[in-house]
PDB file of C-alpha atoms and ligand atoms in Angstrom:
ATOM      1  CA  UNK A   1     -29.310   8.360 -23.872  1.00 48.00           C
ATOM      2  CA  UNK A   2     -30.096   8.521 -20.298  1.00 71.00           C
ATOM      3  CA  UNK A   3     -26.665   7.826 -18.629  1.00 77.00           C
ATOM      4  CA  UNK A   4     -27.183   8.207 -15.235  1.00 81.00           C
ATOM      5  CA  UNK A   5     -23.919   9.647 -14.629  1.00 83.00           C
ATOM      6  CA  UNK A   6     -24.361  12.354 -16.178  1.00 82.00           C
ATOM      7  CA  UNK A   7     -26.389  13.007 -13.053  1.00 85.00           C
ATOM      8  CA  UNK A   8     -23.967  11.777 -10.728  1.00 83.00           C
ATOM      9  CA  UNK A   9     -23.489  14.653  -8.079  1.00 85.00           C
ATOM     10  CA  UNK A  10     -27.841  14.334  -7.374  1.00 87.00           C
ATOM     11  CA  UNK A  11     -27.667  10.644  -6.657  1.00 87.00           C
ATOM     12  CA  UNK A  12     -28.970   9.105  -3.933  1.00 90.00           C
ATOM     13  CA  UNK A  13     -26.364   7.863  -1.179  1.00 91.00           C
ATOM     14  CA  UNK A  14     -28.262   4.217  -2.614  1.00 89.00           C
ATOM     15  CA  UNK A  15     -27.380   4.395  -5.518  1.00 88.00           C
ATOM     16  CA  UNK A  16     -24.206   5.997  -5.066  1.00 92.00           C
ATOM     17  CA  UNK A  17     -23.409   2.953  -2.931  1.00 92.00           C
ATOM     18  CA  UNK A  18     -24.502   0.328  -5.709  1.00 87.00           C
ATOM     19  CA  UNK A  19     -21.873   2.182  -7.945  1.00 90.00           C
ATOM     20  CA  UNK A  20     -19.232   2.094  -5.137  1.00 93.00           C
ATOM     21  CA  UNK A  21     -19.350  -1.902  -4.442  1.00 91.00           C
ATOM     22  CA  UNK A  22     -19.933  -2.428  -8.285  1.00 88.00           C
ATOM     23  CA  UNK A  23     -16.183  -0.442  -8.973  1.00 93.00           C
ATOM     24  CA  UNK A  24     -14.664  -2.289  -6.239  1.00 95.00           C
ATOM     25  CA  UNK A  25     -16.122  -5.624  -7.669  1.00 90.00           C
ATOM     26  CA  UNK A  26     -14.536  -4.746 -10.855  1.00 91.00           C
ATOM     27  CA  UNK A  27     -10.978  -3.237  -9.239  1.00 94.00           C
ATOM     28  CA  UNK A  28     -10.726  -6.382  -7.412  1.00 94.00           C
ATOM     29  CA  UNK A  29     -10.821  -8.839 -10.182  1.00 92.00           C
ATOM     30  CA  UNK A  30      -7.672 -10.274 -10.830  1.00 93.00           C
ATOM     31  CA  UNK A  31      -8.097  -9.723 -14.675  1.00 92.00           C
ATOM     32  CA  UNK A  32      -8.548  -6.004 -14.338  1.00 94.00           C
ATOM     33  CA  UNK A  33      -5.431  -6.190 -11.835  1.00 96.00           C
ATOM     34  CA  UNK A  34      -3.355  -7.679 -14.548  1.00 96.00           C
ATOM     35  CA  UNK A  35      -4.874  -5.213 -17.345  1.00 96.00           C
ATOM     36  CA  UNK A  36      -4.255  -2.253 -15.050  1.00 96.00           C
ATOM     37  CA  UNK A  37      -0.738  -3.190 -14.036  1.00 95.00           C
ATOM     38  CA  UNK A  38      -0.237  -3.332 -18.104  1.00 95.00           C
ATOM     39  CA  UNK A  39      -1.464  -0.195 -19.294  1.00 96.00           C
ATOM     40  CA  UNK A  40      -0.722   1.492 -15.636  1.00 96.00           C
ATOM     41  CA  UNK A  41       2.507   0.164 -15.502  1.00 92.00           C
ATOM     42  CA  UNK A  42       3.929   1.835 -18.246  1.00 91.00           C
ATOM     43  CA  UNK A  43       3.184   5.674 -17.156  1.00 94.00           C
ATOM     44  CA  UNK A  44       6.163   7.551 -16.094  1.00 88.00           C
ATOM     45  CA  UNK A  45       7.071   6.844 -11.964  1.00 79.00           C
ATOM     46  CA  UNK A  46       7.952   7.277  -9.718  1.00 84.00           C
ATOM     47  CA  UNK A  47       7.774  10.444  -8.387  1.00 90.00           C
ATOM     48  CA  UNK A  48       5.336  11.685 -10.646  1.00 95.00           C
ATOM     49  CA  UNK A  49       2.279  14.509  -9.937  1.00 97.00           C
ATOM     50  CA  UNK A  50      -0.371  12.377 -10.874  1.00 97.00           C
ATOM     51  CA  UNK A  51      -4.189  14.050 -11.487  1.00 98.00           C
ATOM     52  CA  UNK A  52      -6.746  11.206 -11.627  1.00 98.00           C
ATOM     53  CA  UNK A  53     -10.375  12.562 -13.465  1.00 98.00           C
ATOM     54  CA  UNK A  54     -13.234  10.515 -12.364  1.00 98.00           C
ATOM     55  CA  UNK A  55     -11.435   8.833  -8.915  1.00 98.00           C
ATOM     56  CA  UNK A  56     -15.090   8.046  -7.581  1.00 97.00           C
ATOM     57  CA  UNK A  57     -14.952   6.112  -4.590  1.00 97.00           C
ATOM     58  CA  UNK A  58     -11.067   5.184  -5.098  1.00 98.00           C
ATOM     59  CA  UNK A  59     -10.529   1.725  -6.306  1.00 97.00           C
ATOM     60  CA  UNK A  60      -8.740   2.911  -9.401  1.00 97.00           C
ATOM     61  CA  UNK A  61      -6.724   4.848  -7.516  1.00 97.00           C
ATOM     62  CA  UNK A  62      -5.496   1.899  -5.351  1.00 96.00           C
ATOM     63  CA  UNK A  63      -4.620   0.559  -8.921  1.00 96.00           C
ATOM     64  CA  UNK A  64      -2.845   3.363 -10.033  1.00 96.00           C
ATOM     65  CA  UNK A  65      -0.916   3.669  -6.629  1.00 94.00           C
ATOM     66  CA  UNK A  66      -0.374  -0.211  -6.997  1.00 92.00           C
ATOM     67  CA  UNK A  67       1.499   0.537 -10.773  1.00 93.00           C
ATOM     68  CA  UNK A  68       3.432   3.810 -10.012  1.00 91.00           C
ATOM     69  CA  UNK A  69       4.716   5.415  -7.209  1.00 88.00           C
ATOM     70  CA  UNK A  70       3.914   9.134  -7.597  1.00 93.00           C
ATOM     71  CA  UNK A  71       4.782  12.034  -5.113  1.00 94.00           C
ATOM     72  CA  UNK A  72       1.331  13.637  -5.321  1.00 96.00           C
ATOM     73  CA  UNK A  73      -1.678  11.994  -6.289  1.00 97.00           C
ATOM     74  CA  UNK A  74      -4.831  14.120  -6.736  1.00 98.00           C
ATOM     75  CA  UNK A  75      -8.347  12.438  -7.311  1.00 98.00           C
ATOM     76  CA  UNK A  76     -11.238  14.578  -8.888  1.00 98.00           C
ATOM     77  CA  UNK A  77     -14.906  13.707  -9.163  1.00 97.00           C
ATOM     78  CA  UNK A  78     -17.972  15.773  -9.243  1.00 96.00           C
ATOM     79  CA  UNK A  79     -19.893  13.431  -6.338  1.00 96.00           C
ATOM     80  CA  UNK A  80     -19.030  14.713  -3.318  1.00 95.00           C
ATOM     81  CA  UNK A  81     -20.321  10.780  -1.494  1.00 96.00           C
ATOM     82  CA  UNK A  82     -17.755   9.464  -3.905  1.00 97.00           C
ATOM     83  CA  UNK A  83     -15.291  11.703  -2.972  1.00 97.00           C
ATOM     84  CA  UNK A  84     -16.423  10.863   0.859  1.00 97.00           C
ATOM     85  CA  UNK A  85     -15.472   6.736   0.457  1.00 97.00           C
ATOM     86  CA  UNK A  86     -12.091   8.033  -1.712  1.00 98.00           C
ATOM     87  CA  UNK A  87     -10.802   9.937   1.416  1.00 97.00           C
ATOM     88  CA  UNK A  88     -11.739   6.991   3.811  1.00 97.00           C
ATOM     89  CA  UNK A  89     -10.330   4.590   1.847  1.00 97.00           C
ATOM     90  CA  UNK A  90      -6.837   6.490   2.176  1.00 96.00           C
ATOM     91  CA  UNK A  91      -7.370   8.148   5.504  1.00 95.00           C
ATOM     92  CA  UNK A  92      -3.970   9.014   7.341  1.00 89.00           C
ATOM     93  CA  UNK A  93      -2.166   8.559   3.583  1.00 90.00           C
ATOM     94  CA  UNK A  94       0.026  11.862   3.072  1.00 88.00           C
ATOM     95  CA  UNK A  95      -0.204  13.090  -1.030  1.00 94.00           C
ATOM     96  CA  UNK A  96      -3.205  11.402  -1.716  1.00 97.00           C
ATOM     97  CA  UNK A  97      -6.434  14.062  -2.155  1.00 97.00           C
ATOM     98  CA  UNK A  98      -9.546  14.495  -3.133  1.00 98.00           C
ATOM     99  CA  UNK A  99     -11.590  17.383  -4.328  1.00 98.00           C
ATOM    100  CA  UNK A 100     -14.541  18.134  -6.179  1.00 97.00           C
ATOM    101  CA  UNK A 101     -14.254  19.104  -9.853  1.00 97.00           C
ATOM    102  CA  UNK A 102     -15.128  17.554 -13.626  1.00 97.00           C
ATOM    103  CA  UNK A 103     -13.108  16.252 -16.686  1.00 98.00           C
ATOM    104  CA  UNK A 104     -13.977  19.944 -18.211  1.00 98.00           C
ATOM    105  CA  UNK A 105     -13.545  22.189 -15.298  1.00 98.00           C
ATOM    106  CA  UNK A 106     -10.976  20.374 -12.714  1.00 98.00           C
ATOM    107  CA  UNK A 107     -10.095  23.646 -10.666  1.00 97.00           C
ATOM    108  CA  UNK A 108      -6.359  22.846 -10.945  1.00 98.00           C
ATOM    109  CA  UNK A 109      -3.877  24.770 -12.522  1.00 98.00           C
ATOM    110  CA  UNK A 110      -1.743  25.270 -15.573  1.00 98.00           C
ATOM    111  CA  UNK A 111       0.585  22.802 -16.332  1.00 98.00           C
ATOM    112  CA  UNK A 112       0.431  21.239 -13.078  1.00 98.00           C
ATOM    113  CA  UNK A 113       0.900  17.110 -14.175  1.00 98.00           C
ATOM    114  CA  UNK A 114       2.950  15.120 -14.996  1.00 97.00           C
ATOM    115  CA  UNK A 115       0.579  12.281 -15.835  1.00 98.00           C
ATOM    116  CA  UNK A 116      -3.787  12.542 -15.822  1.00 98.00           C
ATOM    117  CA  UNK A 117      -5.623   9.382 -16.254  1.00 98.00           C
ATOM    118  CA  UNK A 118      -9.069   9.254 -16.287  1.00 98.00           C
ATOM    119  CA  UNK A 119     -10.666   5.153 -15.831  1.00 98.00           C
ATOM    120  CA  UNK A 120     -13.730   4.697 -16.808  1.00 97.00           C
ATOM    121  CA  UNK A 121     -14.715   7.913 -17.204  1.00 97.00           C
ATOM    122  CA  UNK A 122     -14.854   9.475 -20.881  1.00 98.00           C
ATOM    123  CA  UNK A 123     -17.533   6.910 -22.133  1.00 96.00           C
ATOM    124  CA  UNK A 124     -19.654   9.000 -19.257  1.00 95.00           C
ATOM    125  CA  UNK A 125     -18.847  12.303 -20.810  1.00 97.00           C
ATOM    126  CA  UNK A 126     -21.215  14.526 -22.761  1.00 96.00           C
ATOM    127  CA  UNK A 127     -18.165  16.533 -24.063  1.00 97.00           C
ATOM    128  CA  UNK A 128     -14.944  14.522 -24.617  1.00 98.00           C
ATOM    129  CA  UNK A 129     -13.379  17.415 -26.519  1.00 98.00           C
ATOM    130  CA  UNK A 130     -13.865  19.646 -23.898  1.00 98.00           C
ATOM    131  CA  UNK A 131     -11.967  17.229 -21.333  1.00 98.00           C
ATOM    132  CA  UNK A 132      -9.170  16.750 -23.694  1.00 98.00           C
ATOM    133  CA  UNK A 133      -8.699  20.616 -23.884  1.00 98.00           C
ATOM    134  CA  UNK A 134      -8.762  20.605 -20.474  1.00 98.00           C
ATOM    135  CA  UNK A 135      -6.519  17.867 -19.579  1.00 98.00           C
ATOM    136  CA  UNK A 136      -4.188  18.854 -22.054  1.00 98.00           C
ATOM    137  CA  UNK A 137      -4.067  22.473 -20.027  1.00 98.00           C
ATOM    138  CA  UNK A 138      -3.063  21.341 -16.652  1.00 98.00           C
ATOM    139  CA  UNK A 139      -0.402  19.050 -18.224  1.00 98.00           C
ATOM    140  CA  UNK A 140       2.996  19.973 -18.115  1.00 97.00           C
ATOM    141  CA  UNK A 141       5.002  19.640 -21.684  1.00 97.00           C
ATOM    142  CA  UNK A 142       6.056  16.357 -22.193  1.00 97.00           C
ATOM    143  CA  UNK A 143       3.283  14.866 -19.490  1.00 97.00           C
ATOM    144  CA  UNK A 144       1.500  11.780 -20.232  1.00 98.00           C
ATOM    145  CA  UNK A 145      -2.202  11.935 -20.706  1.00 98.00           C
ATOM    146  CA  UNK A 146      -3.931   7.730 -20.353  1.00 98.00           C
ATOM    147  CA  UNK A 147      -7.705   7.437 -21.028  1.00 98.00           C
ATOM    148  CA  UNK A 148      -8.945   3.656 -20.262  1.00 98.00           C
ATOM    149  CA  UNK A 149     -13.079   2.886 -20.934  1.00 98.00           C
ATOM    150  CA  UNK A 150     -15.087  -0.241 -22.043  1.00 97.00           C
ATOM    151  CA  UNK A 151     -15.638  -0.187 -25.828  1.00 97.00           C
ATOM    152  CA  UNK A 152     -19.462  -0.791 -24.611  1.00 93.00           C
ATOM    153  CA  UNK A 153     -20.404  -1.372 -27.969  1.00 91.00           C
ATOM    154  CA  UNK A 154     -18.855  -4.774 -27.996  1.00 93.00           C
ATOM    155  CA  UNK A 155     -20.724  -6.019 -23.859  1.00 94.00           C
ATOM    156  CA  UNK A 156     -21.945  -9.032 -24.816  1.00 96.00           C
ATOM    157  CA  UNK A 157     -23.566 -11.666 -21.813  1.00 98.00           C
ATOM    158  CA  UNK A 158     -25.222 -13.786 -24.917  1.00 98.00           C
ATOM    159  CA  UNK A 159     -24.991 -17.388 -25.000  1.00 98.00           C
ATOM    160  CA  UNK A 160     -26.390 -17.856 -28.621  1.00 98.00           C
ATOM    161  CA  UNK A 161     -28.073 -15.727 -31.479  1.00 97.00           C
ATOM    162  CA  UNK A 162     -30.887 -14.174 -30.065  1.00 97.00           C
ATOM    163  CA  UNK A 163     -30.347 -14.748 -26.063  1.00 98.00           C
ATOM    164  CA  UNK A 164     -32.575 -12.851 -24.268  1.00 98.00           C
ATOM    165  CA  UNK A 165     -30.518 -11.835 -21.380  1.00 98.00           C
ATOM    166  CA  UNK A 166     -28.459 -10.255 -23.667  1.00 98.00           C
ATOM    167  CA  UNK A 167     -31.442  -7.321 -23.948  1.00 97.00           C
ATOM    168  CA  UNK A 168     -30.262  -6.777 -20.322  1.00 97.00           C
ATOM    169  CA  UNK A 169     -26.696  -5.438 -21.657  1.00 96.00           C
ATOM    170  CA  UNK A 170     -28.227  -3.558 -23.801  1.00 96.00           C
ATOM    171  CA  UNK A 171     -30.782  -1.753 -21.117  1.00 96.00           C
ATOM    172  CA  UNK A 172     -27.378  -1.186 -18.942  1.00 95.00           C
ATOM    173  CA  UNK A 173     -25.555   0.715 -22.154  1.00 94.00           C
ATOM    174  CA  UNK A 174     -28.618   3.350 -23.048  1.00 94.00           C
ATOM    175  CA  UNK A 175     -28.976   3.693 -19.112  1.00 93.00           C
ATOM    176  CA  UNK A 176     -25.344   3.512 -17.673  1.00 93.00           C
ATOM    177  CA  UNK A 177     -23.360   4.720 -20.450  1.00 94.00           C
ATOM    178  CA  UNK A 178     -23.387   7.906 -22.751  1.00 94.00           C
ATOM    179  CA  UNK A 179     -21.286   7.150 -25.553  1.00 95.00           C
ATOM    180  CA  UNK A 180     -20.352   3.096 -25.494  1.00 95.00           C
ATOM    181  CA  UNK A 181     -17.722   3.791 -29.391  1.00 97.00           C
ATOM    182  CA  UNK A 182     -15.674   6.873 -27.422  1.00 97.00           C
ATOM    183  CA  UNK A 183     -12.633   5.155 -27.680  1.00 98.00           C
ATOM    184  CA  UNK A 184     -12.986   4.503 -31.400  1.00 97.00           C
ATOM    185  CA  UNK A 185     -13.360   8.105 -31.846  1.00 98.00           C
ATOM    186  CA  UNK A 186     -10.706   9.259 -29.315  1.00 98.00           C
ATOM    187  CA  UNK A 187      -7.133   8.548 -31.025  1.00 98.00           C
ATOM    188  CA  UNK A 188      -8.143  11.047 -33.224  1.00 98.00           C
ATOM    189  CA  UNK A 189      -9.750  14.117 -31.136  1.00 98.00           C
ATOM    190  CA  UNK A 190      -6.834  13.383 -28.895  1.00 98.00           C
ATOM    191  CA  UNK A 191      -4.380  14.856 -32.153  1.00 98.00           C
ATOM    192  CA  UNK A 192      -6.966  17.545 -32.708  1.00 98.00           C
ATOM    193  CA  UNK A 193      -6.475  18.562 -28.922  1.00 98.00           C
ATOM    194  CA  UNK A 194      -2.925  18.811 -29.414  1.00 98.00           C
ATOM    195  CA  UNK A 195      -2.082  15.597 -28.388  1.00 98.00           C
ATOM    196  CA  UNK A 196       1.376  13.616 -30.037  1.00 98.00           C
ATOM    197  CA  UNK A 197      -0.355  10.064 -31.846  1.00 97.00           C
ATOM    198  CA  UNK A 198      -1.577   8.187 -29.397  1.00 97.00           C
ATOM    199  CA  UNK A 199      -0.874   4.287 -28.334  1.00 97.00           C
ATOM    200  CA  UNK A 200      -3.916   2.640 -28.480  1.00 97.00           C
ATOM    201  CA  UNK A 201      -4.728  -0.347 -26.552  1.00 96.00           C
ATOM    202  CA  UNK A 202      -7.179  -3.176 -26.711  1.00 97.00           C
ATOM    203  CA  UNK A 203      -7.176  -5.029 -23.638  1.00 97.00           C
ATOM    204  CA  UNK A 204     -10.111  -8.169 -24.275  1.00 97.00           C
ATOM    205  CA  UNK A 205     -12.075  -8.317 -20.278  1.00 96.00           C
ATOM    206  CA  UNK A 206     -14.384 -11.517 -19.835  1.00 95.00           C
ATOM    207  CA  UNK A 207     -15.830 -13.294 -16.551  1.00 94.00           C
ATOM    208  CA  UNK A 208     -16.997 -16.663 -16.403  1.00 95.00           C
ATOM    209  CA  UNK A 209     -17.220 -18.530 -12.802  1.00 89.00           C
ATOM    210  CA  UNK A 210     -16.557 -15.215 -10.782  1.00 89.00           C
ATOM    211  CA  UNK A 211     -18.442 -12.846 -12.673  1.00 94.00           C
ATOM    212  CA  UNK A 212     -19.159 -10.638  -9.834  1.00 92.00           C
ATOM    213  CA  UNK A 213     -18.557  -7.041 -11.670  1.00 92.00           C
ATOM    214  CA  UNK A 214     -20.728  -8.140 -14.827  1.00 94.00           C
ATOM    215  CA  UNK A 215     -23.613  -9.180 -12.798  1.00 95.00           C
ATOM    216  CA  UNK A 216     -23.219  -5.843 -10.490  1.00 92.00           C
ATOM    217  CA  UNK A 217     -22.796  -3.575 -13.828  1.00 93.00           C
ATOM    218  CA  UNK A 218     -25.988  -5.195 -15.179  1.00 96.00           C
ATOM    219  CA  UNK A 219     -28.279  -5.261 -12.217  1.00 95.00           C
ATOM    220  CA  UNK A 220     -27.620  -1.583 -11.947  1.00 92.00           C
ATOM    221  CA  UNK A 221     -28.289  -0.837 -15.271  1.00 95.00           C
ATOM    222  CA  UNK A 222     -31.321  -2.845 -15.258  1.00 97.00           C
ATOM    223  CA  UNK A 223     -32.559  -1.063 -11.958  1.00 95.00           C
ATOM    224  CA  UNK A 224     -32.052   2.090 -13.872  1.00 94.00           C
ATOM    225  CA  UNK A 225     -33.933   1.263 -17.183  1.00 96.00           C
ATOM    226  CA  UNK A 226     -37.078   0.475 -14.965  1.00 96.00           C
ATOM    227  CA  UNK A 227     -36.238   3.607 -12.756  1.00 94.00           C
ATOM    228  CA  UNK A 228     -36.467   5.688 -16.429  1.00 94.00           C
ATOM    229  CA  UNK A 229     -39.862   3.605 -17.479  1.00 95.00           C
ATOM    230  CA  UNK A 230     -37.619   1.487 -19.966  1.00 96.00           C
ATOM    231  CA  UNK A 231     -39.155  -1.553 -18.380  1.00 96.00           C
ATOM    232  CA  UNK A 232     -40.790  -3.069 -15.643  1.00 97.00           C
ATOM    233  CA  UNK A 233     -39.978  -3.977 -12.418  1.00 97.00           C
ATOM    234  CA  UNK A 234     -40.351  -7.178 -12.536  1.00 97.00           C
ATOM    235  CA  UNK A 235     -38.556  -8.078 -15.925  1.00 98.00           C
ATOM    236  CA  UNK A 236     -35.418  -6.221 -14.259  1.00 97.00           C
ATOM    237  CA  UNK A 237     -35.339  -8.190 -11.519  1.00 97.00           C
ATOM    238  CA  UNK A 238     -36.043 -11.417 -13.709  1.00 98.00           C
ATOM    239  CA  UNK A 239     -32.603 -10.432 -15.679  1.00 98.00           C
ATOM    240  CA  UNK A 240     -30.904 -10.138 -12.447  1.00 97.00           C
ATOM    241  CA  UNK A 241     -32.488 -14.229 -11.479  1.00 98.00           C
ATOM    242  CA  UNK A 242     -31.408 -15.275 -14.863  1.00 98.00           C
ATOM    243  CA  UNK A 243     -27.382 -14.084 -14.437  1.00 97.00           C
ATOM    244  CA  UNK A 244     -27.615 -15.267 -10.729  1.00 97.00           C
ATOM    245  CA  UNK A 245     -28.669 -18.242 -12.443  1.00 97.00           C
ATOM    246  CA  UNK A 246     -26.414 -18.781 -14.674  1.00 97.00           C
ATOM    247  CA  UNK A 247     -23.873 -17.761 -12.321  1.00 97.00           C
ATOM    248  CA  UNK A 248     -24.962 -20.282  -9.988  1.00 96.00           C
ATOM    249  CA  UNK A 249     -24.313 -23.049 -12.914  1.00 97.00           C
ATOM    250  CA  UNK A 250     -21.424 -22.050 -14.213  1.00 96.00           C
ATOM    251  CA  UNK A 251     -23.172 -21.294 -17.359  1.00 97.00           C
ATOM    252  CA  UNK A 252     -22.189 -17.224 -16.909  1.00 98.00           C
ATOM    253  CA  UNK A 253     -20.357 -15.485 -19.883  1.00 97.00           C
ATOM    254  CA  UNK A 254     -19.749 -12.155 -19.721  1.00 97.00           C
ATOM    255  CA  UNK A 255     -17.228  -9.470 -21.937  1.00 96.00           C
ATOM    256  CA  UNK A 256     -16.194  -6.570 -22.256  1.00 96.00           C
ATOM    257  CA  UNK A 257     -13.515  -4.963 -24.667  1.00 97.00           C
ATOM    258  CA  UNK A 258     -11.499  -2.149 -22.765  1.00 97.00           C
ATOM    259  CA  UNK A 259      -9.301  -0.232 -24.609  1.00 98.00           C
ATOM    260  CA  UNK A 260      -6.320   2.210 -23.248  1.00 98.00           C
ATOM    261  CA  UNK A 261      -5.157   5.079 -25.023  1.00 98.00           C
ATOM    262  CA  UNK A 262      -2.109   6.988 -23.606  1.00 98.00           C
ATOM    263  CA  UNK A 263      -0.474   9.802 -25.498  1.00 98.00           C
ATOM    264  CA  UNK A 264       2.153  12.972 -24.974  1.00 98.00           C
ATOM    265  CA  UNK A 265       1.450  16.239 -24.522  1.00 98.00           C
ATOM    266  CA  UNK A 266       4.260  17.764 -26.843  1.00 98.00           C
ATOM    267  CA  UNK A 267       7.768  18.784 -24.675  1.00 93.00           C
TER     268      UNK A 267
HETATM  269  C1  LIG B 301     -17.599   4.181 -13.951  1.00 65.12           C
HETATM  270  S1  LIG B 301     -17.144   5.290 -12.675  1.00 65.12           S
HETATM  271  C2  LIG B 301     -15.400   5.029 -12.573  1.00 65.12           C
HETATM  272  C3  LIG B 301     -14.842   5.376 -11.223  1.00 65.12           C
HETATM  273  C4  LIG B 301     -13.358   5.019 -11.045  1.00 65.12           C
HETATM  274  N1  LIG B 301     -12.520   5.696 -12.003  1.00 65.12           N
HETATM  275  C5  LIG B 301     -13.156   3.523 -11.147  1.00 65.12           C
HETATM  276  O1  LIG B 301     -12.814   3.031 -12.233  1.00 65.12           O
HETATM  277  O2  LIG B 301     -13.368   2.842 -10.147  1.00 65.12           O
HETATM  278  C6  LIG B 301     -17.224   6.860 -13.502  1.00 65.12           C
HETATM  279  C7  LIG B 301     -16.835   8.006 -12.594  1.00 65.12           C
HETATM  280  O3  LIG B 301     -16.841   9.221 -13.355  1.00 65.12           O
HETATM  281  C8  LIG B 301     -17.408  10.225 -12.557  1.00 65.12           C
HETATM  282  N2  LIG B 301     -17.925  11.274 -13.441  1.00 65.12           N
HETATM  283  C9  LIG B 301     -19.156  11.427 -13.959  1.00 65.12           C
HETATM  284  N3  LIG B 301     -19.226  12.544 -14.697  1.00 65.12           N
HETATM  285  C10 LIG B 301     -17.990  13.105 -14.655  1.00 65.12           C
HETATM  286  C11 LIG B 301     -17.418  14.283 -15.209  1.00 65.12           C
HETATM  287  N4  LIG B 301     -18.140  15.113 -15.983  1.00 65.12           N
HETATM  288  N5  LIG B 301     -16.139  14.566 -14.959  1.00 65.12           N
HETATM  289  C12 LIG B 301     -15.389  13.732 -14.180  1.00 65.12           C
HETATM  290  N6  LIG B 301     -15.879  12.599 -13.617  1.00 65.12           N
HETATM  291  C13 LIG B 301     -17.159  12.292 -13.854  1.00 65.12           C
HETATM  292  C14 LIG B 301     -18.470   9.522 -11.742  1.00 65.12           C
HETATM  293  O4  LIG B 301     -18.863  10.243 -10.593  1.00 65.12           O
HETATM  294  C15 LIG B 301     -17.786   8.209 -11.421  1.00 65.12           C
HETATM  295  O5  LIG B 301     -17.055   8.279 -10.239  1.00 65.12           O
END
């Protein structure tokens, strides 16, 4: 699949902007508030060192800040324009930074954290073991390790069997997402990494009269399925006048299953 973040750090500033307003749309949803204060809200504060994988432009780390109080927070991401709207967004804010690095090669150190999460990010990830070995490194014993990410395999926008919009979703998964069952797969490779049994999560995401994030996610990923030849032009931007439509009705249903899976590095 063609995810195009796998390609992040080459984006244009365009598109890297799309992504930016898209995460704030979704950060600023009152139903991601309340599922981030759950699954947030339970990792170990305050005072924590806190390494977030994935920061982009910062809105999940105004969530995390928003659940726990740590005494260092350190965002990573491997687009520096990202990184650019992260710092602005906390400009003047002592033990918040950001630097450039990946889920598989974050330039910190050994057994540096005591908590890594990583929002939205592993689903993006060509090599999830990889980031678990690596996360598990700059953990200290005992430090909490939290992976949140859509189960894209359940996005549904349908309205009834065979709705066409819902071929939109479905353009947005093979162009915006690299592996949409991750977190079916990850309680697992998080034991094989080392991990202690994870607690896993499900945490049910849907948008009716508001549903700014799903239409942003899909007009993106619709954008980039014509961008990679998937479609045309003009059917992409007819999927983007049908949600606007039904948006505009109130006849809009969008959901998403996210699921959070948090786990100990052993003490
Ligand atoms: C869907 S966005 C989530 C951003 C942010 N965590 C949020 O929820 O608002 C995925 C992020 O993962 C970053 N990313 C892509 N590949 C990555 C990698 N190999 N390692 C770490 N982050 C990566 C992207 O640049 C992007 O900022």
């Amino acid at each position: 699949m063609a995810d195009l973040y796998l390609s992040i750090s080459t984006q244009p500033d365009s598109v890297l902007e799309a992504i930016a307003a898209s995460m704030d749309d979704r950060a600023n949803d009152p139903a991601m508030q309340a599922i981030c204060a759950s699954y947030m809200g339970r990792l170990p504060k305050p005072g924590a060192k806190v390494l977030e994988i994935g920061c982009g432009n910062g809105a999940s780390t105004a969530l995390l800040l928003r659940a726990i109080d740590p005494s260092e927070m350190t965002g990573i991401d491997p687009a520096e324009g990202l990184l650019d709207r992260a710092r602005k967004r906390f400009a003047g804010r002592t033990a918040v930074n950001f630097t450039v690095g990946t889920a598989v090669k974050t330039e910190q150190p050994d057994a540096a954290y005591d908590v890594v999460v990583a929002h939205t990010v592993y689903s993006h990830l060509p090599d999830p073991r990889a980031a678990l070995a690596e996360a598990f490194r700059v953990l200290k014993p005992g430090g909490t390790l939290a992976v949140f990410d859509g189960d894209y395999a359940t996005n549904t926008v349908a309205l009834f069997d065979g709705d066409p919009l819902q071929a939109a979703m479905i353009a947005t998964q093979r162009n915006l997402i690299h592996d949409g069952y991750i977190m079916r797969r990850l309680p697992r490779m998080m034991e094989d990494a080392g991990f202690e049994r994870s607690r896993t999560e499900a945490h049910g995401f849907v948008q009716t009269q508001n549903p700014a994030y799903m239409k942003s996610l899909m007009a993106r990923g619709v954008a980039a399925a014509a961008k990679a030849g998937d479609c045309g032009l003009d059917l992409s931007e007819a999927f983007i006048t049908e949600a606007a439509r039904r948006a505009e009705n109130g006849s809009f249903y969008g959901a998403i299953l996210f699921i959070s899976a948090t786990t100990q590095k052993p003490g």
